[in-house]
Amino acid sequence: MKKLICLLLALTMVLGATTIVTAAEADEKIQLTLGNYPPDTDEAMIAAFDVYIENFSKKRPDVEVVPAHYFYALDTIVPMAEAGTLPVIIEPWYTEPQKLIEAGYVRSITELLKERGWDEMINPSIRDLLSKDGEIYGIPRDAYALGMHVNVDLFEQAGLVDENGVPMYPKTWDELVTVGTQIKDATGSAALCLLAQDNAGGWHWSNIAWGFGATLSVDNGDGTFTANLDSPEAIDAMEYIRDLKWEHDLLTADPLTENWGTGFTQVAVGNAAMYIGANDALNQTTVVNGLPLEDFALIPVPAGPGGQYSLNGGTVYMFAANATDEQVDAALDFMISMGRAPEVGAELIEGMGADAKSRMENGEPVVKRFPAWVGQAYSDAEAAIIAPFLNVDMALYQDYFDKVAEAGNLRLEEQGLTQEMYAELTKVMQEVLTNENADIPALMKTADTNYQKLLDDAGIGQ
Amino acid sequence: MPVSQKKNINRAISGWLIMLPTLILFAFYVWEPLLKIIQMSLYNAQGFTLTEFVGLDNYKSLLANPDFTIAWKNTFMYTFWSLIIGFCVPILLALLITETPVFRSLTRVAVYFPNILPGLAVMLIWLFFFKPGNAGVLNNILATVGIKPLTWLSAKGWTIPLIVVTMTWRSAGSTALIYMAGISGINPEQVEAATIDGAGIIRRIFSVILPSLTGLVKVMLILQIISVFQILYEPLMMTNGGPNNASISIMMLVYNYAFLHFDFPKAAAVSVMICIVLSLFTALYFVVSGRRGKE
């Protein structure tokens, strides 16, 4: 009996030891928590992620991938970052990187990028967005350039489509008044959905102002900036939107209730014919708000007397401050599996293919993405990969892609305290759009003074 | 030691022991954060980690913020309008319900009902009402009598009063319940005596009920001022502080500093200022009510 008990005890110990060893082995695996994993409701994208994870796990069996969907939000990022519970990969929107870097909630990945040579391959405009003091803190997910989302059906009702059904859209801001008036008369819908509820108003307006020749924040080249919101060109651009509202009545009922999200809805439901929107949000008008693909077009931002520009920015991936080098390295490998890395190879091609297939199955326009990574090989590979999944008439998009490819067309956001500047501009827009007799030069002067004070207070004013 | 003194000490110990859990909770949830916020307002910080003592610099730089003065002014306007629009409504509701002999329970539930709705849902419902153009509920109603659509929340002078109306709609019911409890605490013999002496309903209200509620009204007044002073999500949701800062509140400034800019020291500095102002209000209340008591 004693022997039996001894044997049982010995067996238990061996089993226990084995379990401990197995657990230890499991513990040794690098944990890669994916904040960019899609939400439960996005089945098509989850299927695509299954492919990514399967491919990745073959290459990196030492890594355990943990789906940890995290929707970036202002009220959750702070407690999670402070408590050290952020997933390794997070996907903040474009306004956030500098704040996250400043607060110490994300980590530098410069050395890891240099080892791979990726630091030189990031689209420079996005690299600036992700850098501070020479350190790079993230990689691009997508780049975008502002254009205009168009409801083709409204153009058609106003007789403004050519024989191929392509809208005869306004090439200049002056033409927008003519075309918009025709649309308004024929359909009763607004020509343009202009935003004025929050900082996105100032963001979109700055693209209009560039067309009038304005530069809103002068870079002095020594790390300081000077406010320039009250230049004659900026005043002209503000007067233009005043006229759109009060003289021509071409805007939606109340721009002060319009924000980034409602703009897509207004175009999709036919309340507005045009809305300043980018190529990375095509799904918003089509999938989210239900505009059929054949009724949707993407056109360039109209030109003004000062030229034609498209605001260029990007959406990004960043990495939690407490992520280890091994975890970030695994995350960068995972980007290859997702087709979001600059290294053109079989895995990247498969990842890009899965992404394009998922977008097609989702019913969103599959057109080429804006280059977040530089390099012809990458662009060529992408063009070839998405070709079988193209689901739209490219004539409805071609002018946009041609225009943003022109030299000098792309323009980065104004530098300095960009969000604060947008806030000041949005206030002026709100006054102009609610008060027909608003004194625009005086308002712009006040905005300029306020913005300069903020720059001075931050120690970057001059 | 005399027995009575010993007894007193024992009673004091047991008293402190009874209070201890509350004191610990207070210290942890109220006093410690309060002291931390005061400390943070005097430092620079990276996230929540304090980095450098800067004295009153954060307070000074608040003055450079173009929204600072208007946010304070608006906050006082919210308080003013909430007293004009919202202060008497719960008293009226309480009087109407207690003086109405029929359907009292049903009415009580009905006036309290908006209070059980989540605050954000209430704001969204009201946004449908205030929607501009032909899509808004109120504009549709006006259209039936031939009035052109109004811009409601985007009309500068109306923004704060309209927001206060929505707040009153939501919270008047719960305040009315407190007044109802106060009214039910009035000696019924007093009311009956007044009735027998020939006092009608109006006379009863002004000569018996309202004087008996004076203490409660004062408490509710100070509570309402403190509560409205901290208004945040109503303007945040409904107007985002617009048009042109017409509805930005001082708490929105705290929110903007903390969550839009992650600048917690400046958010702390504004919070400390709010705390001081509210403490002054409370002190004023005690002084005034103390004087009245002596009179």
PDB file of C-alpha atoms in Angstrom, chain A residues 215-440:
ATOM      1  CA  THR A 215      -0.636  80.406 -45.008  1.00  0.00           C
ATOM      2  CA  LEU A 216      -2.072  80.274 -41.527  1.00  0.00           C
ATOM      3  CA  SER A 217       0.900  79.510 -39.315  1.00  0.00           C
ATOM      4  CA  VAL A 218       4.268  80.839 -40.460  1.00  0.00           C
ATOM      5  CA  ASP A 219       7.185  78.520 -39.684  1.00  0.00           C
ATOM      6  CA  ASN A 220      10.122  80.732 -38.723  1.00  0.00           C
ATOM      7  CA  GLY A 221      12.541  77.871 -39.247  1.00  0.00           C
ATOM      8  CA  ASP A 222      13.933  78.019 -35.719  1.00  0.00           C
ATOM      9  CA  GLY A 223      11.235  75.984 -34.020  1.00  0.00           C
ATOM     10  CA  THR A 224       9.015  79.032 -33.582  1.00  0.00           C
ATOM     11  CA  PHE A 225       5.829  79.990 -35.376  1.00  0.00           C
ATOM     12  CA  THR A 226       3.900  83.168 -36.045  1.00  0.00           C
ATOM     13  CA  ALA A 227       0.131  83.289 -36.313  1.00  0.00           C
ATOM     14  CA  ASN A 228      -1.099  84.516 -39.677  1.00  0.00           C
ATOM     15  CA  LEU A 229      -4.839  84.057 -39.475  1.00  0.00           C
ATOM     16  CA  ASP A 230      -5.751  87.611 -40.437  1.00  0.00           C
ATOM     17  CA  SER A 231      -3.995  87.770 -43.810  1.00  0.00           C
ATOM     18  CA  PRO A 232      -6.110  89.170 -46.694  1.00  0.00           C
ATOM     19  CA  GLU A 233      -6.125  85.682 -48.277  1.00  0.00           C
ATOM     20  CA  ALA A 234      -7.458  84.034 -45.110  1.00  0.00           C
ATOM     21  CA  ILE A 235     -10.098  86.756 -44.813  1.00  0.00           C
ATOM     22  CA  ASP A 236     -11.099  86.127 -48.466  1.00  0.00           C
ATOM     23  CA  ALA A 237     -11.517  82.419 -47.712  1.00  0.00           C
ATOM     24  CA  MET A 238     -13.676  83.176 -44.682  1.00  0.00           C
ATOM     25  CA  GLU A 239     -15.752  85.621 -46.746  1.00  0.00           C
ATOM     26  CA  TYR A 240     -16.218  82.879 -49.318  1.00  0.00           C
ATOM     27  CA  ILE A 241     -17.918  80.601 -46.808  1.00  0.00           C
ATOM     28  CA  ARG A 242     -19.956  83.563 -45.550  1.00  0.00           C
ATOM     29  CA  ASP A 243     -21.222  83.984 -49.123  1.00  0.00           C
ATOM     30  CA  LEU A 244     -21.932  80.260 -49.472  1.00  0.00           C
ATOM     31  CA  LYS A 245     -24.198  80.541 -46.454  1.00  0.00           C
ATOM     32  CA  TRP A 246     -25.813  83.962 -46.667  1.00  0.00           C
ATOM     33  CA  GLU A 247     -25.637  84.946 -50.332  1.00  0.00           C
ATOM     34  CA  HIS A 248     -26.045  81.639 -52.122  1.00  0.00           C
ATOM     35  CA  ASP A 249     -27.588  79.438 -49.402  1.00  0.00           C
ATOM     36  CA  LEU A 250     -25.680  76.373 -50.581  1.00  0.00           C
ATOM     37  CA  LEU A 251     -24.832  74.762 -47.233  1.00  0.00           C
ATOM     38  CA  THR A 252     -26.761  72.222 -45.160  1.00  0.00           C
ATOM     39  CA  ALA A 253     -29.344  73.567 -42.704  1.00  0.00           C
ATOM     40  CA  ASP A 254     -26.898  74.317 -39.903  1.00  0.00           C
ATOM     41  CA  PRO A 255     -23.167  73.689 -40.351  1.00  0.00           C
ATOM     42  CA  LEU A 256     -22.749  74.136 -36.584  1.00  0.00           C
ATOM     43  CA  THR A 257     -24.319  70.731 -36.101  1.00  0.00           C
ATOM     44  CA  GLU A 258     -22.085  69.063 -38.669  1.00  0.00           C
ATOM     45  CA  ASN A 259     -19.019  67.071 -37.652  1.00  0.00           C
ATOM     46  CA  TRP A 260     -16.707  64.635 -39.403  1.00  0.00           C
ATOM     47  CA  GLY A 261     -19.254  61.803 -39.121  1.00  0.00           C
ATOM     48  CA  THR A 262     -22.410  63.684 -40.104  1.00  0.00           C
ATOM     49  CA  GLY A 263     -20.788  64.950 -43.304  1.00  0.00           C
ATOM     50  CA  PHE A 264     -20.678  61.429 -44.744  1.00  0.00           C
ATOM     51  CA  THR A 265     -24.293  60.890 -43.737  1.00  0.00           C
ATOM     52  CA  GLN A 266     -25.456  64.106 -45.404  1.00  0.00           C
ATOM     53  CA  VAL A 267     -23.851  63.056 -48.700  1.00  0.00           C
ATOM     54  CA  ALA A 268     -25.064  59.458 -48.450  1.00  0.00           C
ATOM     55  CA  VAL A 269     -28.696  60.367 -47.776  1.00  0.00           C
ATOM     56  CA  GLY A 270     -28.708  63.062 -50.455  1.00  0.00           C
ATOM     57  CA  ASN A 271     -28.898  66.132 -48.210  1.00  0.00           C
ATOM     58  CA  ALA A 272     -25.657  67.425 -49.672  1.00  0.00           C
ATOM     59  CA  ALA A 273     -23.989  66.843 -53.015  1.00  0.00           C
ATOM     60  CA  MET A 274     -20.400  67.277 -51.841  1.00  0.00           C
ATOM     61  CA  TYR A 275     -18.358  66.990 -48.680  1.00  0.00           C
ATOM     62  CA  ILE A 276     -14.643  67.433 -48.070  1.00  0.00           C
ATOM     63  CA  GLY A 277     -13.467  63.909 -47.282  1.00  0.00           C
ATOM     64  CA  ALA A 278     -10.460  61.735 -47.846  1.00  0.00           C
ATOM     65  CA  ASN A 279      -9.663  58.481 -49.569  1.00  0.00           C
ATOM     66  CA  ASP A 280      -9.230  56.622 -46.280  1.00  0.00           C
ATOM     67  CA  ALA A 281     -12.872  57.143 -45.338  1.00  0.00           C
ATOM     68  CA  LEU A 282     -14.608  55.835 -48.463  1.00  0.00           C
ATOM     69  CA  ASN A 283     -16.368  53.208 -46.351  1.00  0.00           C
ATOM     70  CA  GLN A 284     -18.010  55.951 -44.275  1.00  0.00           C
ATOM     71  CA  THR A 285     -20.160  57.246 -47.118  1.00  0.00           C
ATOM     72  CA  THR A 286     -20.708  53.871 -48.756  1.00  0.00           C
ATOM     73  CA  VAL A 287     -20.765  51.063 -46.183  1.00  0.00           C
ATOM     74  CA  VAL A 288     -21.560  52.930 -42.966  1.00  0.00           C
ATOM     75  CA  ASN A 289     -24.133  55.291 -44.479  1.00  0.00           C
ATOM     76  CA  GLY A 290     -25.318  53.159 -47.380  1.00  0.00           C
ATOM     77  CA  LEU A 291     -24.642  55.162 -50.555  1.00  0.00           C
ATOM     78  CA  PRO A 292     -24.497  52.630 -53.433  1.00  0.00           C
ATOM     79  CA  LEU A 293     -21.053  52.372 -55.002  1.00  0.00           C
ATOM     80  CA  GLU A 294     -22.347  53.489 -58.418  1.00  0.00           C
ATOM     81  CA  ASP A 295     -23.657  56.726 -56.856  1.00  0.00           C
ATOM     82  CA  PHE A 296     -20.394  57.604 -55.184  1.00  0.00           C
ATOM     83  CA  ALA A 297     -17.435  59.537 -56.577  1.00  0.00           C
ATOM     84  CA  LEU A 298     -14.257  60.994 -55.154  1.00  0.00           C
ATOM     85  CA  ILE A 299     -13.105  64.268 -56.717  1.00  0.00           C
ATOM     86  CA  PRO A 300     -10.261  66.701 -56.039  1.00  0.00           C
ATOM     87  CA  VAL A 301     -10.698  69.693 -53.732  1.00  0.00           C
ATOM     88  CA  PRO A 302     -11.554  72.694 -55.963  1.00  0.00           C
ATOM     89  CA  ALA A 303      -8.862  75.236 -56.762  1.00  0.00           C
ATOM     90  CA  GLY A 304      -8.965  78.841 -55.628  1.00  0.00           C
ATOM     91  CA  PRO A 305      -7.221  81.981 -56.865  1.00  0.00           C
ATOM     92  CA  GLY A 306      -4.135  80.892 -54.907  1.00  0.00           C
ATOM     93  CA  GLY A 307      -3.833  77.390 -56.314  1.00  0.00           C
ATOM     94  CA  GLN A 308      -5.065  73.876 -55.722  1.00  0.00           C
ATOM     95  CA  TYR A 309      -3.956  71.866 -52.708  1.00  0.00           C
ATOM     96  CA  SER A 310      -4.908  68.654 -50.973  1.00  0.00           C
ATOM     97  CA  LEU A 311      -4.287  68.342 -47.255  1.00  0.00           C
ATOM     98  CA  ASN A 312      -2.121  65.309 -46.656  1.00  0.00           C
ATOM     99  CA  GLY A 313      -1.999  63.331 -43.438  1.00  0.00           C
ATOM    100  CA  GLY A 314      -2.114  59.811 -42.142  1.00  0.00           C
ATOM    101  CA  THR A 315      -3.531  57.290 -39.717  1.00  0.00           C
ATOM    102  CA  VAL A 316      -1.022  55.419 -37.648  1.00  0.00           C
ATOM    103  CA  TYR A 317      -0.059  52.502 -35.454  1.00  0.00           C
ATOM    104  CA  MET A 318       1.706  53.244 -32.181  1.00  0.00           C
ATOM    105  CA  PHE A 319       3.060  51.054 -29.398  1.00  0.00           C
ATOM    106  CA  ALA A 320       2.345  51.083 -25.659  1.00  0.00           C
ATOM    107  CA  ALA A 321       5.053  52.664 -23.500  1.00  0.00           C
ATOM    108  CA  ASN A 322       5.532  49.442 -21.520  1.00  0.00           C
ATOM    109  CA  ALA A 323       5.877  47.203 -24.601  1.00  0.00           C
ATOM    110  CA  THR A 324       9.261  45.439 -24.743  1.00  0.00           C
ATOM    111  CA  ASP A 325      11.628  45.458 -27.731  1.00  0.00           C
ATOM    112  CA  GLU A 326      10.619  41.828 -28.379  1.00  0.00           C
ATOM    113  CA  GLN A 327       6.937  42.724 -28.408  1.00  0.00           C
ATOM    114  CA  VAL A 328       7.416  45.661 -30.781  1.00  0.00           C
ATOM    115  CA  ASP A 329       9.620  43.523 -33.003  1.00  0.00           C
ATOM    116  CA  ALA A 330       6.858  40.914 -33.131  1.00  0.00           C
ATOM    117  CA  ALA A 331       4.336  43.678 -33.843  1.00  0.00           C
ATOM    118  CA  LEU A 332       6.412  44.896 -36.793  1.00  0.00           C
ATOM    119  CA  ASP A 333       6.557  41.334 -38.113  1.00  0.00           C
ATOM    120  CA  PHE A 334       2.800  41.189 -37.731  1.00  0.00           C
ATOM    121  CA  MET A 335       2.526  44.304 -39.918  1.00  0.00           C
ATOM    122  CA  ILE A 336       4.186  42.319 -42.707  1.00  0.00           C
ATOM    123  CA  SER A 337       1.543  39.608 -42.328  1.00  0.00           C
ATOM    124  CA  MET A 338      -1.129  42.298 -42.483  1.00  0.00           C
ATOM    125  CA  GLY A 339       0.269  43.782 -45.665  1.00  0.00           C
ATOM    126  CA  ARG A 340       0.953  47.065 -43.855  1.00  0.00           C
ATOM    127  CA  ALA A 341       4.741  46.979 -44.043  1.00  0.00           C
ATOM    128  CA  PRO A 342       7.016  48.301 -46.780  1.00  0.00           C
ATOM    129  CA  GLU A 343       8.812  45.002 -47.465  1.00  0.00           C
ATOM    130  CA  VAL A 344       7.418  43.538 -50.646  1.00  0.00           C
ATOM    131  CA  GLY A 345       7.310  39.769 -50.292  1.00  0.00           C
ATOM    132  CA  ALA A 346       4.937  36.826 -50.512  1.00  0.00           C
ATOM    133  CA  GLU A 347       3.555  37.411 -47.061  1.00  0.00           C
ATOM    134  CA  LEU A 348       2.922  41.104 -47.672  1.00  0.00           C
ATOM    135  CA  ILE A 349       1.201  40.313 -50.937  1.00  0.00           C
ATOM    136  CA  GLU A 350      -1.039  37.770 -49.225  1.00  0.00           C
ATOM    137  CA  GLY A 351      -1.824  40.255 -46.457  1.00  0.00           C
ATOM    138  CA  MET A 352      -2.698  43.010 -48.917  1.00  0.00           C
ATOM    139  CA  GLY A 353      -4.848  40.559 -50.857  1.00  0.00           C
ATOM    140  CA  ALA A 354      -6.753  39.550 -47.735  1.00  0.00           C
ATOM    141  CA  ASP A 355      -7.310  43.203 -46.903  1.00  0.00           C
ATOM    142  CA  ALA A 356      -8.589  44.034 -50.404  1.00  0.00           C
ATOM    143  CA  LYS A 357     -10.846  40.948 -50.385  1.00  0.00           C
ATOM    144  CA  SER A 358     -12.252  41.943 -47.009  1.00  0.00           C
ATOM    145  CA  ARG A 359     -12.981  45.474 -48.277  1.00  0.00           C
ATOM    146  CA  MET A 360     -14.665  44.073 -51.375  1.00  0.00           C
ATOM    147  CA  GLU A 361     -16.809  41.697 -49.309  1.00  0.00           C
ATOM    148  CA  ASN A 362     -17.665  44.597 -47.029  1.00  0.00           C
ATOM    149  CA  GLY A 363     -19.012  46.465 -50.052  1.00  0.00           C
ATOM    150  CA  GLU A 364     -16.615  49.367 -49.793  1.00  0.00           C
ATOM    151  CA  PRO A 365     -14.794  50.793 -52.797  1.00  0.00           C
ATOM    152  CA  VAL A 366     -11.571  48.904 -53.442  1.00  0.00           C
ATOM    153  CA  VAL A 367      -9.240  51.482 -54.923  1.00  0.00           C
ATOM    154  CA  LYS A 368      -5.549  51.866 -54.388  1.00  0.00           C
ATOM    155  CA  ARG A 369      -4.512  53.215 -51.057  1.00  0.00           C
ATOM    156  CA  PHE A 370      -2.607  56.412 -50.732  1.00  0.00           C
ATOM    157  CA  PRO A 371       1.109  55.594 -50.319  1.00  0.00           C
ATOM    158  CA  ALA A 372       1.897  55.456 -46.625  1.00  0.00           C
ATOM    159  CA  TRP A 373       5.242  53.927 -47.535  1.00  0.00           C
ATOM    160  CA  VAL A 374       7.473  55.293 -50.253  1.00  0.00           C
ATOM    161  CA  GLY A 375       9.004  53.087 -52.940  1.00  0.00           C
ATOM    162  CA  GLN A 376       7.877  52.125 -56.411  1.00  0.00           C
ATOM    163  CA  ALA A 377       8.046  48.370 -55.690  1.00  0.00           C
ATOM    164  CA  TYR A 378       5.499  48.778 -52.935  1.00  0.00           C
ATOM    165  CA  SER A 379       3.111  50.862 -55.079  1.00  0.00           C
ATOM    166  CA  ASP A 380       3.424  48.480 -58.033  1.00  0.00           C
ATOM    167  CA  ALA A 381       2.814  45.465 -55.815  1.00  0.00           C
ATOM    168  CA  GLU A 382      -0.286  47.055 -54.343  1.00  0.00           C
ATOM    169  CA  ALA A 383      -1.692  48.014 -57.745  1.00  0.00           C
ATOM    170  CA  ALA A 384      -1.229  44.426 -58.960  1.00  0.00           C
ATOM    171  CA  ILE A 385      -2.692  42.876 -55.827  1.00  0.00           C
ATOM    172  CA  ILE A 386      -5.892  44.890 -55.691  1.00  0.00           C
ATOM    173  CA  ALA A 387      -6.589  44.660 -59.438  1.00  0.00           C
ATOM    174  CA  PRO A 388      -8.757  41.497 -59.137  1.00  0.00           C
ATOM    175  CA  PHE A 389     -10.828  43.081 -56.407  1.00  0.00           C
ATOM    176  CA  LEU A 390     -11.613  46.414 -58.094  1.00  0.00           C
ATOM    177  CA  ASN A 391     -15.341  46.905 -57.684  1.00  0.00           C
ATOM    178  CA  VAL A 392     -15.886  50.464 -58.884  1.00  0.00           C
ATOM    179  CA  ASP A 393     -15.751  52.501 -62.069  1.00  0.00           C
ATOM    180  CA  MET A 394     -12.339  54.156 -61.754  1.00  0.00           C
ATOM    181  CA  ALA A 395     -13.610  57.087 -63.855  1.00  0.00           C
ATOM    182  CA  LEU A 396     -15.385  58.197 -60.677  1.00  0.00           C
ATOM    183  CA  TYR A 397     -12.029  58.421 -58.863  1.00  0.00           C
ATOM    184  CA  GLN A 398      -9.390  59.023 -61.516  1.00  0.00           C
ATOM    185  CA  ASP A 399      -9.248  62.827 -61.397  1.00  0.00           C
ATOM    186  CA  TYR A 400      -8.693  62.704 -57.658  1.00  0.00           C
ATOM    187  CA  PHE A 401      -5.773  60.298 -57.947  1.00  0.00           C
ATOM    188  CA  ASP A 402      -4.323  62.253 -60.897  1.00  0.00           C
ATOM    189  CA  LYS A 403      -4.563  65.559 -59.068  1.00  0.00           C
ATOM    190  CA  VAL A 404      -2.962  64.376 -55.816  1.00  0.00           C
ATOM    191  CA  ALA A 405      -0.123  62.871 -57.852  1.00  0.00           C
ATOM    192  CA  GLU A 406       0.743  66.300 -59.308  1.00  0.00           C
ATOM    193  CA  ALA A 407       3.867  67.926 -57.902  1.00  0.00           C
ATOM    194  CA  GLY A 408       3.110  70.519 -55.232  1.00  0.00           C
ATOM    195  CA  ASN A 409      -0.473  69.410 -54.750  1.00  0.00           C
ATOM    196  CA  LEU A 410      -0.067  67.695 -51.402  1.00  0.00           C
ATOM    197  CA  ARG A 411       0.323  69.948 -48.433  1.00  0.00           C
ATOM    198  CA  LEU A 412       0.900  69.024 -44.814  1.00  0.00           C
ATOM    199  CA  GLU A 413      -1.217  70.417 -42.042  1.00  0.00           C
ATOM    200  CA  GLU A 414      -0.165  73.796 -40.720  1.00  0.00           C
ATOM    201  CA  GLN A 415       2.525  73.495 -38.063  1.00  0.00           C
ATOM    202  CA  GLY A 416       2.610  75.034 -34.606  1.00  0.00           C
ATOM    203  CA  LEU A 417      -0.323  74.331 -32.294  1.00  0.00           C
ATOM    204  CA  THR A 418      -2.484  72.928 -35.044  1.00  0.00           C
ATOM    205  CA  GLN A 419      -5.499  71.828 -32.998  1.00  0.00           C
ATOM    206  CA  GLU A 420      -5.565  75.104 -31.089  1.00  0.00           C
ATOM    207  CA  MET A 421      -5.441  76.955 -34.402  1.00  0.00           C
ATOM    208  CA  TYR A 422      -8.339  74.881 -35.725  1.00  0.00           C
ATOM    209  CA  ALA A 423     -10.288  75.678 -32.572  1.00  0.00           C
ATOM    210  CA  GLU A 424      -9.793  79.413 -33.118  1.00  0.00           C
ATOM    211  CA  LEU A 425     -10.777  79.148 -36.778  1.00  0.00           C
ATOM    212  CA  THR A 426     -13.849  77.079 -35.942  1.00  0.00           C
ATOM    213  CA  LYS A 427     -15.016  79.799 -33.575  1.00  0.00           C
ATOM    214  CA  VAL A 428     -14.772  82.353 -36.382  1.00  0.00           C
ATOM    215  CA  MET A 429     -16.637  80.017 -38.725  1.00  0.00           C
ATOM    216  CA  GLN A 430     -19.385  79.592 -36.149  1.00  0.00           C
ATOM    217  CA  GLU A 431     -19.794  83.345 -35.838  1.00  0.00           C
ATOM    218  CA  VAL A 432     -19.739  83.869 -39.596  1.00  0.00           C
ATOM    219  CA  LEU A 433     -22.272  81.110 -40.199  1.00  0.00           C
ATOM    220  CA  THR A 434     -24.692  82.355 -37.552  1.00  0.00           C
ATOM    221  CA  ASN A 435     -24.326  86.094 -37.988  1.00  0.00           C
ATOM    222  CA  GLU A 436     -24.884  87.473 -41.472  1.00  0.00           C
ATOM    223  CA  ASN A 437     -23.262  90.766 -40.527  1.00  0.00           C
ATOM    224  CA  ALA A 438     -20.224  89.309 -38.764  1.00  0.00           C
ATOM    225  CA  ASP A 439     -17.160  91.547 -39.019  1.00  0.00           C
ATOM    226  CA  ILE A 440     -14.806  89.006 -40.574  1.00  0.00           C
TER     227      ILE A 440
END
